[in-house]
mmCIF file of C-alpha atoms and ligand atoms in Angstrom:
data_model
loop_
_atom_site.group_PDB
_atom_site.id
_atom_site.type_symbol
_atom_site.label_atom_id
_atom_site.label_comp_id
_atom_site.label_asym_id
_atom_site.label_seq_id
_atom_site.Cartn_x
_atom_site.Cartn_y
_atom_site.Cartn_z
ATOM 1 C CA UNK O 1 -0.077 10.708 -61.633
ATOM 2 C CA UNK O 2 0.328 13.634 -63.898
ATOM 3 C CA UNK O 3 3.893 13.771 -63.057
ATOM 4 C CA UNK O 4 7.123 11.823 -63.171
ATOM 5 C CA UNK O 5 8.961 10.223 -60.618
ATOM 6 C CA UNK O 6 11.643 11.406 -61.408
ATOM 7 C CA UNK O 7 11.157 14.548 -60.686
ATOM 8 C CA UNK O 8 8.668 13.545 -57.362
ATOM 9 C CA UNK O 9 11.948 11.896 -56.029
ATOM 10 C CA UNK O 10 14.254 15.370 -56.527
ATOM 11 C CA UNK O 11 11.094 17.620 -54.918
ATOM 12 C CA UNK O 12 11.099 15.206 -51.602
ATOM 13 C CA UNK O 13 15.005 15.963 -51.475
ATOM 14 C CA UNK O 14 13.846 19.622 -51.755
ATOM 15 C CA UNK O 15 11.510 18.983 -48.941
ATOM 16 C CA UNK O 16 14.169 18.480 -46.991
ATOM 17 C CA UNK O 17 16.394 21.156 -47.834
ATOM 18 C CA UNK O 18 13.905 23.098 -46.578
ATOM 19 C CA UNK O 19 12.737 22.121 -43.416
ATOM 20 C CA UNK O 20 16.302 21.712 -42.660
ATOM 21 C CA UNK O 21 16.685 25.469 -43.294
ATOM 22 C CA UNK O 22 13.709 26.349 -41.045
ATOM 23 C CA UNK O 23 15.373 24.548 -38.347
ATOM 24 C CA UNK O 24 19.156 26.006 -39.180
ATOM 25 C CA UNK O 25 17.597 29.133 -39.228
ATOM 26 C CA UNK O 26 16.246 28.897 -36.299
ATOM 27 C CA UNK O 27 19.177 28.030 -35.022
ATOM 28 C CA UNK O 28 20.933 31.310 -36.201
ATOM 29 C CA UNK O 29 17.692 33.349 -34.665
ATOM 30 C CA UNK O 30 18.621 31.730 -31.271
ATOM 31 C CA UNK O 31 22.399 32.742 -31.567
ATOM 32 C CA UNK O 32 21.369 36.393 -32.324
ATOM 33 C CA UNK O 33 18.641 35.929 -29.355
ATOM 34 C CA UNK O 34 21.699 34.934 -26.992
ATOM 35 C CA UNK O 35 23.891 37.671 -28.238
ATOM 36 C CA UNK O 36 20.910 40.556 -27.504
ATOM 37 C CA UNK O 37 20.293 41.346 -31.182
ATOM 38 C CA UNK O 38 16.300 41.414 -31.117
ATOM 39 C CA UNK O 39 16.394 42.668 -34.852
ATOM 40 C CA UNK O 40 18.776 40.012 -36.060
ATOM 41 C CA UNK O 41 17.071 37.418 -33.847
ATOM 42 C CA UNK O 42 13.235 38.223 -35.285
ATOM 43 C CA UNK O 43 14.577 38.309 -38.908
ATOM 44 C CA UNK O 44 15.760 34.832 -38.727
ATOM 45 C CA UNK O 45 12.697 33.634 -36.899
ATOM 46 C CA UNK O 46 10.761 35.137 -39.516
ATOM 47 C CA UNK O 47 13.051 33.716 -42.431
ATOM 48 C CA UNK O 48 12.569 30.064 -40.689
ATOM 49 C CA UNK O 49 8.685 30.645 -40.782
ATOM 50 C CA UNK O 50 9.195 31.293 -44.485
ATOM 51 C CA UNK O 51 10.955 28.375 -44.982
ATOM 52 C CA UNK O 52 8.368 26.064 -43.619
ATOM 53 C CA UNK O 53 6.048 28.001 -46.100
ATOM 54 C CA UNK O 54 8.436 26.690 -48.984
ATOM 55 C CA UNK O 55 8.535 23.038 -47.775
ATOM 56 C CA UNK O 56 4.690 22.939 -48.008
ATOM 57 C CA UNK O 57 4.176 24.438 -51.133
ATOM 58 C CA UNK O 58 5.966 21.130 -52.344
ATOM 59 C CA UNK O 59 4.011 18.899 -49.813
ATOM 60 C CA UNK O 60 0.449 20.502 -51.061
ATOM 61 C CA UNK O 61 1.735 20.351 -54.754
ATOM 62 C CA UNK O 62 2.849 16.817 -54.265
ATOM 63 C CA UNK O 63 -0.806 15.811 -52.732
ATOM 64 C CA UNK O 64 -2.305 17.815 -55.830
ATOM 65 C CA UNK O 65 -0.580 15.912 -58.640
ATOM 66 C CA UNK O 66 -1.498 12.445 -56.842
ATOM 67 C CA UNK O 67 2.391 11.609 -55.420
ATOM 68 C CA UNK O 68 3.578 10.780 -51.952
ATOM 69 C CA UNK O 69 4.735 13.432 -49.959
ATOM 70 C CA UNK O 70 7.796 12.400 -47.338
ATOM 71 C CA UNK O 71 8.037 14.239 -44.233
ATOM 72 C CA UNK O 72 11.612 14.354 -43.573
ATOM 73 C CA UNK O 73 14.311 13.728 -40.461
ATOM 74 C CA UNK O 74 16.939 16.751 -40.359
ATOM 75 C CA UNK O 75 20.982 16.300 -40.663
ATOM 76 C CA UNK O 76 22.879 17.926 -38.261
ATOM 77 C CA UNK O 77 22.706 21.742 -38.007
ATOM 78 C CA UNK O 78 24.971 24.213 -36.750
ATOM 79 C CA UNK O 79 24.267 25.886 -33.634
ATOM 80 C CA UNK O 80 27.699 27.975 -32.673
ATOM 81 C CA UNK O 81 28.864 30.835 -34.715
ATOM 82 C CA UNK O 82 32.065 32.354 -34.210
ATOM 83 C CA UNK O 83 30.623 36.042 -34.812
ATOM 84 C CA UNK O 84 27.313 37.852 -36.152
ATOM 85 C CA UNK O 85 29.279 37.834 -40.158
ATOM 86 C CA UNK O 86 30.131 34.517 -39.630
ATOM 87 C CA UNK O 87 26.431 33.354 -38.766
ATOM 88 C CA UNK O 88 25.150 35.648 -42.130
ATOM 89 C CA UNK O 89 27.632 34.248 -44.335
ATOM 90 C CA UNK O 90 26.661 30.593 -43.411
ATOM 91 C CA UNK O 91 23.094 31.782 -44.467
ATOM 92 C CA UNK O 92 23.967 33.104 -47.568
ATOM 93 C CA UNK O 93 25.783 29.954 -48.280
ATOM 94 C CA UNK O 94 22.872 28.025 -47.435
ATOM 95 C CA UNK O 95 20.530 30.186 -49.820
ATOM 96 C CA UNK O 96 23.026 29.763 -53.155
ATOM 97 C CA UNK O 97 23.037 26.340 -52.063
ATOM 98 C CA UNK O 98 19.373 25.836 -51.914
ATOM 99 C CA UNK O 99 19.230 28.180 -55.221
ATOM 100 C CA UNK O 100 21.085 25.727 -57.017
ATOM 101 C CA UNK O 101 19.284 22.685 -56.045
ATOM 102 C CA UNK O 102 15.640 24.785 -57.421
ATOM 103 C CA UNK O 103 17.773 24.979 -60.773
ATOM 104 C CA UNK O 104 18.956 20.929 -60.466
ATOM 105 C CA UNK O 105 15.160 20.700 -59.584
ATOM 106 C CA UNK O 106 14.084 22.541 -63.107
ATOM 107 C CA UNK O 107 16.216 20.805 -65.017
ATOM 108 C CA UNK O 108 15.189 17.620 -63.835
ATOM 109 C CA UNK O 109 11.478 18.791 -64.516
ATOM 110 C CA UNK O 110 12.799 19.537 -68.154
ATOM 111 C CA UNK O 111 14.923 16.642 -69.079
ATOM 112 C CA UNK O 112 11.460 14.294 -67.808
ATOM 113 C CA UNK O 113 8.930 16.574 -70.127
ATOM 114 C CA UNK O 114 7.335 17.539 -67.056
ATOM 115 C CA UNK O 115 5.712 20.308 -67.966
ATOM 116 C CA UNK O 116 3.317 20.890 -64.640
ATOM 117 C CA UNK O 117 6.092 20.644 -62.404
ATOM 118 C CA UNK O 118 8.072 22.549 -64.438
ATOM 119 C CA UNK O 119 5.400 26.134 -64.197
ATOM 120 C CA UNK O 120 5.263 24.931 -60.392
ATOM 121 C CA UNK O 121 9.155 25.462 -59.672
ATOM 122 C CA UNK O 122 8.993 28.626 -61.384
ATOM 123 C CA UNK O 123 8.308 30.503 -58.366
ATOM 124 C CA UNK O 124 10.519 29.197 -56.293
ATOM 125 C CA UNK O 125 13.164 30.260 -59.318
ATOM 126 C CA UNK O 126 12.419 33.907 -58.752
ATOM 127 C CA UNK O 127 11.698 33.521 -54.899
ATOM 128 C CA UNK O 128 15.640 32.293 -54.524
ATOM 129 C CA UNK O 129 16.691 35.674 -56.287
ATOM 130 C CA UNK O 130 14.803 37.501 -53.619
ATOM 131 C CA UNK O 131 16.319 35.434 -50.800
ATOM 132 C CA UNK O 132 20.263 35.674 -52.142
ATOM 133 C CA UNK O 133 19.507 38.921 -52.899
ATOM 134 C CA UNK O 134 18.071 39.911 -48.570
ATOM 135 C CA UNK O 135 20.753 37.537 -47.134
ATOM 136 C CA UNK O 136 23.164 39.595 -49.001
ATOM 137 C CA UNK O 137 22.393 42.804 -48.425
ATOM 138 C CA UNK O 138 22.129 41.560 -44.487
ATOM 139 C CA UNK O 139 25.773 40.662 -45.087
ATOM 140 C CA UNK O 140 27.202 43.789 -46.170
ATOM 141 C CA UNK O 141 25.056 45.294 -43.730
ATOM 142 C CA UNK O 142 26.871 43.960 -40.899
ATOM 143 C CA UNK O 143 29.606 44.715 -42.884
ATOM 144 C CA UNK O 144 29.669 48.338 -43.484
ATOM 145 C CA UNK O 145 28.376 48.457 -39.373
ATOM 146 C CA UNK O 146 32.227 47.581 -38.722
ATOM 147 C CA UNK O 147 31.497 46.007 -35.711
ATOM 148 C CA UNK O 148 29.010 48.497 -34.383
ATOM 149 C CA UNK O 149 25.998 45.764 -34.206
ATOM 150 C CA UNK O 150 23.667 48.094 -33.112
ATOM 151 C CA UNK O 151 23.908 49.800 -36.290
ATOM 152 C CA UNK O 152 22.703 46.866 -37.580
ATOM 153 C CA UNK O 153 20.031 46.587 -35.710
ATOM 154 C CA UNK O 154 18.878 49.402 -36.498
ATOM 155 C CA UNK O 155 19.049 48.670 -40.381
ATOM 156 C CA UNK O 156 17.483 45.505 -40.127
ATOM 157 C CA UNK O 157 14.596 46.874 -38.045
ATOM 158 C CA UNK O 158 13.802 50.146 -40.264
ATOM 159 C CA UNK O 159 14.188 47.667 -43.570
ATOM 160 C CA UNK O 160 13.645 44.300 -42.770
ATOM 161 C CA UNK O 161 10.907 44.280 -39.981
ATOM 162 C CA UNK O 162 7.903 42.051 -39.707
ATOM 163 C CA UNK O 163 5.565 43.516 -42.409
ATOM 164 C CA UNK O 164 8.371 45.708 -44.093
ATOM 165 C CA UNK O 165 7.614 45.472 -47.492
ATOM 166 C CA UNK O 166 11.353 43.809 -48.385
ATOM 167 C CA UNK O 167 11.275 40.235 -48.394
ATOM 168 C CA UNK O 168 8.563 39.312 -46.915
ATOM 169 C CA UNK O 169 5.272 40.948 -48.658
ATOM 170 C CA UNK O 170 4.497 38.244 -50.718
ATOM 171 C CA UNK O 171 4.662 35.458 -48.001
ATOM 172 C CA UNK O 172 2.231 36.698 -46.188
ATOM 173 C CA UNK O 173 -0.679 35.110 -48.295
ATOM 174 C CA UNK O 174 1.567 31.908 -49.032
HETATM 175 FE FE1 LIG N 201 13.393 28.130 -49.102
HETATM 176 FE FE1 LIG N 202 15.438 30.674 -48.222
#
């Protein structure tokens, strides 16, 4: 196996971080879906797609360099929101979160000498700037909107719709 254990036993940790924010994000897409925010609701559809995207780039690169892959049971995720910020906010929490554990990950890819692993997580490095950097602007959205959700709908759909070149370009061919 061309790399360490170490650093096998931190990506199937990741693995999980990341299904579990398909399925949270999900989760959020079906409170916006409830609410009647079709713009809101697709985004975080389409974020949750993405995130199953992430998880198996770690499963193929994990079958690739010869180590065992684990397929993952989820904790438990939130399903009630007490408003539209609150339900953005617990995203962008989520993504700083998950932004810190691909840094953890690096480290631990550095401190083993594992060098393959290493040029593998850099992606994800620069991918987590792109996510903070969407869920943020999502929040102030909602934010400047003051209340007016519609207004946000109507920012998320002219900047972050299916195919819009912000965010979600480069995922396509993932
Ligand atoms: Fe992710
Ligand atoms: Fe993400």
């Amino acid at each position: 196996m061309i790399i360490k254990p170490k650093v096998v036993a931190a990506m199937n940790a990741q693995i999980q971080s990341e299904f579990t924010a398909m399925a949270q994000y999900t989760a959020i897409a079906v409170y916006f879906d409830r609410e009647s925010l079709p713009e809101l609701a697709g985004f975080f559809y389409r974020q949750s797609d993405e995130e199953r995207t992430h998880a198996m780039k770690f499963v193929h690169f994990l079958l690739e360099a010869g180590a065992k892959p684990i397929i993952p049971g989820l904790p438990e995720l939130r399903n009630d929101f007490g408003s539209p910020e609150d339900a953005v906010q617990f995203a962008l929490d989520q993504e700083i979160k998950v932004t810190n554990q691909i840094n953890n990950l690096v480290a631990i890819a550095e401190q083993e000498k594992d060098y393959t692993s290493h040029n593998f997580l850099q992606w994800f490095v620069m991918e987590q700037v792109e996510e903070v950097d969407t869920m943020t602007t999502l929040r102030q959205t909602i934010k400047h909107a003051g209340g007016s959700l519609l207004l946000a709908e109507d920012f998320v759909r002219r900047n972050f719709a299916a195919g819009a070149a912000a965010g979600s370009s480069d995922e396509a061919g993932a």
